[in-house]
Amino acid sequence: MTKALLLIDIQNGFCPGGNLPVSDGDEVVPVANRLMASGLYDIIVASQDWHPSNHGSFASQHRGKQPFDMGELSGQPQVMWPDHCIQDSVDAEFHPDLATDRIDFVQRKGENPKVDSYSAFRDNDQTALTGLADWLKAKGVTELDVMGLATDYCVKFSALDAVDMLPGVTVHLIADGCRGIDPQGVEEAIEAMRQAGVEIIDSSRIGL
Ligand code: VGL
Ligand code: ZN
C-alpha cells in the first residue's frame, strides 16, 4: 500500500484576509499539519492555484461583470471570481503556518488565462492535463486522501478526477480538513463525491 495525501489550495487567497476567502479556511491548516506529521503518508502533494493577472476567470477581465456573477470563458459558463492567487503574489503563497517543508511535490494549476482549472488533475474543459495523475501513478499510489479548499470547487473536482483518472486507487475525502464557499454547494459537492465512489471520512479515523 502506498498512501498519498493531496492538499488542495491551502493558500492565503482562500483564507481569511485573502482575495477569495473561504469562511474559516485557515482552520484546515492544523488538520493538514497533524496529518503530515503523523507518519501515515508515503507521499505528500499540494496543489497551488497560480493565475496570471489577466486570467479569464476574473470578473475584472470582463466588462460589466462583478465578482460572483455568472459569465462565460471560452464559450463555457464560468463564475466570475475576484482577482485571486496571482502568480508570485502573497495571495498565492501557501498559508504561512502550513508545514510546507513536508510537501514532496507542488502541482500548480490555472496558468492558462483562457480556461479555469479547479481540479489539480486537469483544466475544466478536461483537455489539458496537469500531469499529477501520471506522477502519482509512477509513485505506485494506491490510496489518496484529499482535503483543503474549497470543498465545493477545487476539492470536489480534484476528488472526482482522482476517481476517474486513477483507476484502482481508493480515494478518501477528509471532511473536517475542508471548508467551502457556499453551504448548499458544499452539501451537493459531498453528495456528488460520495456518489462517484469517494469515501467521506474524518481525520480522527485515519490510521485507526
Ligand atoms: C478555487 C475558485 C477559483 C478553489 C480556485 O481553490 O476552490 N475556487 N479558484
Ligand atoms: Zn482560481
mmCIF file of C-alpha atoms and ligand atoms in Angstrom:
data_model
loop_
_atom_site.group_PDB
_atom_site.id
_atom_site.type_symbol
_atom_site.label_atom_id
_atom_site.label_comp_id
_atom_site.label_asym_id
_atom_site.label_seq_id
_atom_site.Cartn_x
_atom_site.Cartn_y
_atom_site.Cartn_z
ATOM 1 C CA MET A 1 0.000 0.000 0.000
ATOM 2 C CA THR A 2 1.289 3.429 -0.895
ATOM 3 C CA LYS A 3 -0.602 6.256 0.741
ATOM 4 C CA ALA A 4 -0.622 9.828 -0.536
ATOM 5 C CA LEU A 5 -2.087 12.997 0.958
ATOM 6 C CA LEU A 6 -3.298 15.651 -1.502
ATOM 7 C CA LEU A 7 -3.650 19.153 -0.010
ATOM 8 C CA ILE A 8 -5.778 21.383 -2.214
ATOM 9 C CA ASP A 9 -5.089 25.127 -2.472
ATOM 10 C CA ILE A 10 -4.242 25.886 1.184
ATOM 11 C CA GLN A 11 -3.232 29.379 0.140
ATOM 12 C CA ASN A 12 -3.591 32.841 1.651
ATOM 13 C CA GLY A 13 -6.087 33.765 -1.065
ATOM 14 C CA PHE A 14 -8.643 31.261 0.240
ATOM 15 C CA CYS A 15 -8.118 32.062 3.931
ATOM 16 C CA PRO A 16 -9.496 34.996 5.944
ATOM 17 C CA GLY A 17 -7.795 38.173 4.704
ATOM 18 C CA GLY A 18 -7.265 36.720 1.232
ATOM 19 C CA ASN A 19 -8.831 37.826 -2.029
ATOM 20 C CA LEU A 20 -11.299 34.904 -2.285
ATOM 21 C CA PRO A 21 -11.685 33.992 1.379
ATOM 22 C CA VAL A 22 -13.471 30.817 2.401
ATOM 23 C CA SER A 23 -15.119 31.073 5.865
ATOM 24 C CA ASP A 24 -12.722 29.561 8.429
ATOM 25 C CA GLY A 25 -10.458 28.415 5.596
ATOM 26 C CA ASP A 26 -7.448 28.689 7.890
ATOM 27 C CA GLU A 27 -8.935 26.016 10.163
ATOM 28 C CA VAL A 28 -7.768 23.333 7.728
ATOM 29 C CA VAL A 29 -4.108 24.223 8.360
ATOM 30 C CA PRO A 30 -3.743 22.416 11.724
ATOM 31 C CA VAL A 31 -5.539 19.387 10.261
ATOM 32 C CA ALA A 32 -3.075 19.279 7.358
ATOM 33 C CA ASN A 33 -0.098 19.743 9.674
ATOM 34 C CA ARG A 34 -1.261 16.987 12.008
ATOM 35 C CA LEU A 35 -1.726 14.550 9.117
ATOM 36 C CA MET A 36 1.631 15.448 7.554
ATOM 37 C CA ALA A 37 3.367 14.843 10.900
ATOM 38 C CA SER A 38 1.521 11.573 11.535
ATOM 39 C CA GLY A 39 3.942 9.451 9.533
ATOM 40 C CA LEU A 40 0.995 7.713 7.862
ATOM 41 C CA TYR A 41 1.750 9.056 4.388
ATOM 42 C CA ASP A 42 4.419 7.919 1.969
ATOM 43 C CA ILE A 43 3.866 10.928 -0.265
ATOM 44 C CA ILE A 44 2.514 14.432 0.330
ATOM 45 C CA VAL A 45 1.397 16.582 -2.588
ATOM 46 C CA ALA A 46 -0.078 20.092 -2.584
ATOM 47 C CA SER A 47 -1.876 21.968 -5.343
ATOM 48 C CA GLN A 48 -1.471 25.710 -5.796
ATOM 49 C CA ASP A 49 -3.891 27.938 -7.707
ATOM 50 C CA TRP A 50 -1.479 30.001 -9.825
ATOM 51 C CA HIS A 51 -3.132 32.527 -12.102
ATOM 52 C CA PRO A 52 -1.685 35.124 -14.463
ATOM 53 C CA SER A 53 -3.036 38.610 -13.669
ATOM 54 C CA ASN A 54 -5.203 38.558 -16.812
ATOM 55 C CA HIS A 55 -6.865 35.232 -16.027
ATOM 56 C CA GLY A 56 -10.242 34.882 -17.733
ATOM 57 C CA SER A 57 -11.968 33.646 -14.566
ATOM 58 C CA PHE A 58 -11.511 37.119 -13.051
ATOM 59 C CA ALA A 59 -14.523 39.461 -13.198
ATOM 60 C CA SER A 60 -12.010 42.265 -13.764
ATOM 61 C CA GLN A 61 -11.338 40.855 -17.252
ATOM 62 C CA HIS A 62 -14.999 41.096 -18.346
ATOM 63 C CA ARG A 63 -16.709 44.422 -18.992
ATOM 64 C CA GLY A 64 -19.757 44.930 -16.727
ATOM 65 C CA LYS A 65 -19.136 41.840 -14.583
ATOM 66 C CA GLN A 66 -18.928 41.850 -10.801
ATOM 67 C CA PRO A 67 -17.292 39.134 -8.703
ATOM 68 C CA PHE A 68 -19.561 36.089 -8.235
ATOM 69 C CA ASP A 69 -21.690 36.953 -11.314
ATOM 70 C CA MET A 70 -22.023 34.189 -13.895
ATOM 71 C CA GLY A 71 -20.236 34.818 -17.155
ATOM 72 C CA GLU A 72 -18.521 32.905 -19.926
ATOM 73 C CA LEU A 73 -14.979 31.803 -20.567
ATOM 74 C CA SER A 74 -14.074 30.335 -23.954
ATOM 75 C CA GLY A 75 -17.769 29.648 -24.566
ATOM 76 C CA GLN A 76 -18.380 27.839 -21.281
ATOM 77 C CA PRO A 77 -20.333 29.099 -18.239
ATOM 78 C CA GLN A 78 -17.861 30.464 -15.700
ATOM 79 C CA VAL A 79 -18.185 32.003 -12.240
ATOM 80 C CA MET A 80 -16.575 35.428 -12.299
ATOM 81 C CA TRP A 81 -14.134 35.386 -9.407
ATOM 82 C CA PRO A 82 -12.398 38.275 -7.702
ATOM 83 C CA ASP A 83 -8.750 38.526 -8.767
ATOM 84 C CA HIS A 84 -7.034 35.849 -6.648
ATOM 85 C CA CYS A 85 -3.874 33.764 -6.350
ATOM 86 C CA ILE A 86 -1.948 35.815 -8.885
ATOM 87 C CA GLN A 87 1.456 34.272 -9.602
ATOM 88 C CA ASP A 88 4.207 35.447 -7.222
ATOM 89 C CA SER A 89 1.786 37.405 -5.001
ATOM 90 C CA VAL A 90 1.346 36.871 -1.246
ATOM 91 C CA ASP A 91 -2.249 35.829 -2.034
ATOM 92 C CA ALA A 92 -0.907 32.816 -3.969
ATOM 93 C CA GLU A 93 1.506 31.696 -1.248
ATOM 94 C CA PHE A 94 0.654 28.758 0.950
ATOM 95 C CA HIS A 95 -0.738 29.723 4.362
ATOM 96 C CA PRO A 96 2.304 30.737 6.449
ATOM 97 C CA ASP A 97 1.541 28.131 9.141
ATOM 98 C CA LEU A 98 1.360 25.220 6.677
ATOM 99 C CA ALA A 99 4.334 22.885 7.197
ATOM 100 C CA THR A 100 5.440 23.146 3.560
ATOM 101 C CA ASP A 101 8.817 21.504 4.280
ATOM 102 C CA ARG A 102 6.924 18.194 4.417
ATOM 103 C CA ILE A 103 5.475 18.586 0.891
ATOM 104 C CA ASP A 104 7.126 16.355 -1.735
ATOM 105 C CA PHE A 105 5.578 17.860 -4.850
ATOM 106 C CA VAL A 106 3.636 21.039 -5.665
ATOM 107 C CA GLN A 107 1.205 20.932 -8.572
ATOM 108 C CA ARG A 108 0.434 24.395 -9.883
ATOM 109 C CA LYS A 109 -2.721 24.978 -11.943
ATOM 110 C CA GLY A 110 -4.821 27.699 -13.531
ATOM 111 C CA GLU A 111 -1.990 29.186 -15.555
ATOM 112 C CA ASN A 112 -3.845 29.233 -18.881
ATOM 113 C CA PRO A 113 -5.814 32.520 -18.996
ATOM 114 C CA LYS A 114 -8.428 31.020 -21.324
ATOM 115 C CA VAL A 115 -9.647 28.181 -19.101
ATOM 116 C CA ASP A 116 -10.153 27.686 -15.370
ATOM 117 C CA SER A 117 -8.688 24.697 -13.574
ATOM 118 C CA TYR A 118 -10.498 23.753 -10.380
ATOM 119 C CA SER A 119 -9.072 20.243 -10.419
ATOM 120 C CA ALA A 120 -5.433 19.577 -9.594
ATOM 121 C CA PHE A 121 -5.505 16.967 -12.384
ATOM 122 C CA ARG A 122 -6.824 18.816 -15.446
ATOM 123 C CA ASP A 123 -8.404 22.004 -16.762
ATOM 124 C CA ASN A 124 -12.175 22.470 -16.502
ATOM 125 C CA ASP A 125 -12.605 21.692 -20.220
ATOM 126 C CA GLN A 126 -10.838 18.380 -19.468
ATOM 127 C CA THR A 127 -8.404 18.897 -22.355
ATOM 128 C CA ALA A 128 -5.075 19.807 -20.768
ATOM 129 C CA LEU A 129 -3.750 17.523 -18.037
ATOM 130 C CA THR A 130 -1.548 18.899 -15.256
ATOM 131 C CA GLY A 131 0.486 15.678 -15.106
ATOM 132 C CA LEU A 132 -0.401 14.919 -11.476
ATOM 133 C CA ALA A 133 -2.233 11.673 -12.298
ATOM 134 C CA ASP A 134 0.815 10.278 -14.106
ATOM 135 C CA TRP A 135 3.089 11.475 -11.295
ATOM 136 C CA LEU A 136 1.009 9.637 -8.668
ATOM 137 C CA LYS A 137 0.796 6.516 -10.867
ATOM 138 C CA ALA A 138 4.573 6.495 -11.298
ATOM 139 C CA LYS A 139 4.889 6.530 -7.497
ATOM 140 C CA GLY A 140 2.588 3.499 -7.261
ATOM 141 C CA VAL A 141 -0.001 5.278 -5.116
ATOM 142 C CA THR A 142 -2.866 3.001 -4.036
ATOM 143 C CA GLU A 143 -4.650 5.315 -1.564
ATOM 144 C CA LEU A 144 -5.249 9.028 -1.916
ATOM 145 C CA ASP A 145 -6.610 11.219 0.880
ATOM 146 C CA VAL A 146 -7.846 14.623 -0.297
ATOM 147 C CA MET A 147 -8.503 17.756 1.789
ATOM 148 C CA GLY A 148 -8.262 21.544 1.568
ATOM 149 C CA LEU A 149 -10.025 24.492 -0.058
ATOM 150 C CA ALA A 150 -12.627 24.972 -1.350
ATOM 151 C CA THR A 151 -14.883 21.941 -0.794
ATOM 152 C CA ASP A 152 -17.391 22.969 -3.489
ATOM 153 C CA TYR A 153 -14.820 23.841 -6.170
ATOM 154 C CA CYS A 154 -11.244 22.663 -6.240
ATOM 155 C CA VAL A 155 -11.571 19.895 -3.649
ATOM 156 C CA LYS A 156 -14.678 18.484 -5.342
ATOM 157 C CA PHE A 157 -13.265 18.464 -8.860
ATOM 158 C CA SER A 158 -9.914 17.104 -7.714
ATOM 159 C CA ALA A 159 -11.533 14.207 -5.848
ATOM 160 C CA LEU A 160 -13.851 13.408 -8.777
ATOM 161 C CA ASP A 161 -10.925 13.442 -11.201
ATOM 162 C CA ALA A 162 -8.871 11.258 -8.860
ATOM 163 C CA VAL A 163 -11.581 8.583 -9.022
ATOM 164 C CA ASP A 164 -11.838 8.954 -12.794
ATOM 165 C CA MET A 165 -8.141 9.177 -13.659
ATOM 166 C CA LEU A 166 -6.610 6.826 -11.069
ATOM 167 C CA PRO A 167 -8.471 3.545 -11.531
ATOM 168 C CA GLY A 168 -7.942 1.147 -8.645
ATOM 169 C CA VAL A 169 -6.884 3.886 -6.253
ATOM 170 C CA THR A 170 -9.012 4.294 -3.106
ATOM 171 C CA VAL A 171 -9.955 7.969 -2.729
ATOM 172 C CA HIS A 172 -10.957 9.451 0.634
ATOM 173 C CA LEU A 173 -12.247 12.937 1.342
ATOM 174 C CA ILE A 174 -11.130 14.158 4.763
ATOM 175 C CA ALA A 175 -14.259 16.163 5.524
ATOM 176 C CA ASP A 176 -13.023 18.033 8.612
ATOM 177 C CA GLY A 177 -9.988 19.139 6.587
ATOM 178 C CA CYS A 178 -12.146 21.030 4.095
ATOM 179 C CA ARG A 179 -14.045 24.336 4.083
ATOM 180 C CA GLY A 180 -16.307 25.598 1.298
ATOM 181 C CA ILE A 181 -17.533 28.755 -0.375
ATOM 182 C CA ASP A 182 -21.319 28.134 -0.410
ATOM 183 C CA PRO A 183 -23.010 25.940 2.276
ATOM 184 C CA GLN A 184 -25.544 24.498 -0.176
ATOM 185 C CA GLY A 185 -22.754 23.897 -2.683
ATOM 186 C CA VAL A 186 -20.775 22.056 -0.037
ATOM 187 C CA GLU A 187 -23.672 19.652 0.638
ATOM 188 C CA GLU A 188 -24.080 18.987 -3.086
ATOM 189 C CA ALA A 189 -20.341 18.566 -3.560
ATOM 190 C CA ILE A 190 -20.063 15.985 -0.786
ATOM 191 C CA GLU A 191 -23.025 14.076 -2.212
ATOM 192 C CA ALA A 192 -21.508 14.149 -5.729
ATOM 193 C CA MET A 193 -18.199 12.850 -4.394
ATOM 194 C CA ARG A 194 -19.941 10.115 -2.413
ATOM 195 C CA GLN A 195 -21.939 9.067 -5.497
ATOM 196 C CA ALA A 196 -18.715 8.849 -7.507
ATOM 197 C CA GLY A 197 -17.173 6.437 -5.005
ATOM 198 C CA VAL A 198 -15.192 8.801 -2.782
ATOM 199 C CA GLU A 199 -15.281 7.643 0.819
ATOM 200 C CA ILE A 200 -16.043 10.555 3.162
ATOM 201 C CA ILE A 201 -14.059 10.249 6.387
ATOM 202 C CA ASP A 202 -12.937 12.293 9.375
ATOM 203 C CA SER A 203 -9.244 12.908 10.057
ATOM 204 C CA SER A 204 -9.657 11.307 13.503
ATOM 205 C CA ARG A 205 -10.293 7.954 11.768
ATOM 206 C CA ILE A 206 -7.109 7.956 9.723
ATOM 207 C CA GLY A 207 -4.593 5.370 10.813
ATOM 208 C CA LEU A 208 -7.035 3.542 13.080
HETATM 209 C C1 VGL B 1 -10.891 27.820 -6.234
HETATM 210 C C2 VGL B 1 -12.399 29.238 -7.204
HETATM 211 C C3 VGL B 1 -11.436 29.736 -8.045
HETATM 212 C C4 VGL B 1 -10.622 26.758 -5.209
HETATM 213 C C5 VGL B 1 -9.906 28.291 -7.074
HETATM 214 O O1 VGL B 1 -9.442 26.595 -4.809
HETATM 215 O O2 VGL B 1 -11.577 26.095 -4.777
HETATM 216 N N1 VGL B 1 -12.131 28.290 -6.304
HETATM 217 N N2 VGL B 1 -10.201 29.248 -7.969
HETATM 218 ZN ZN ZN B 2 -8.666 30.186 -9.085
#
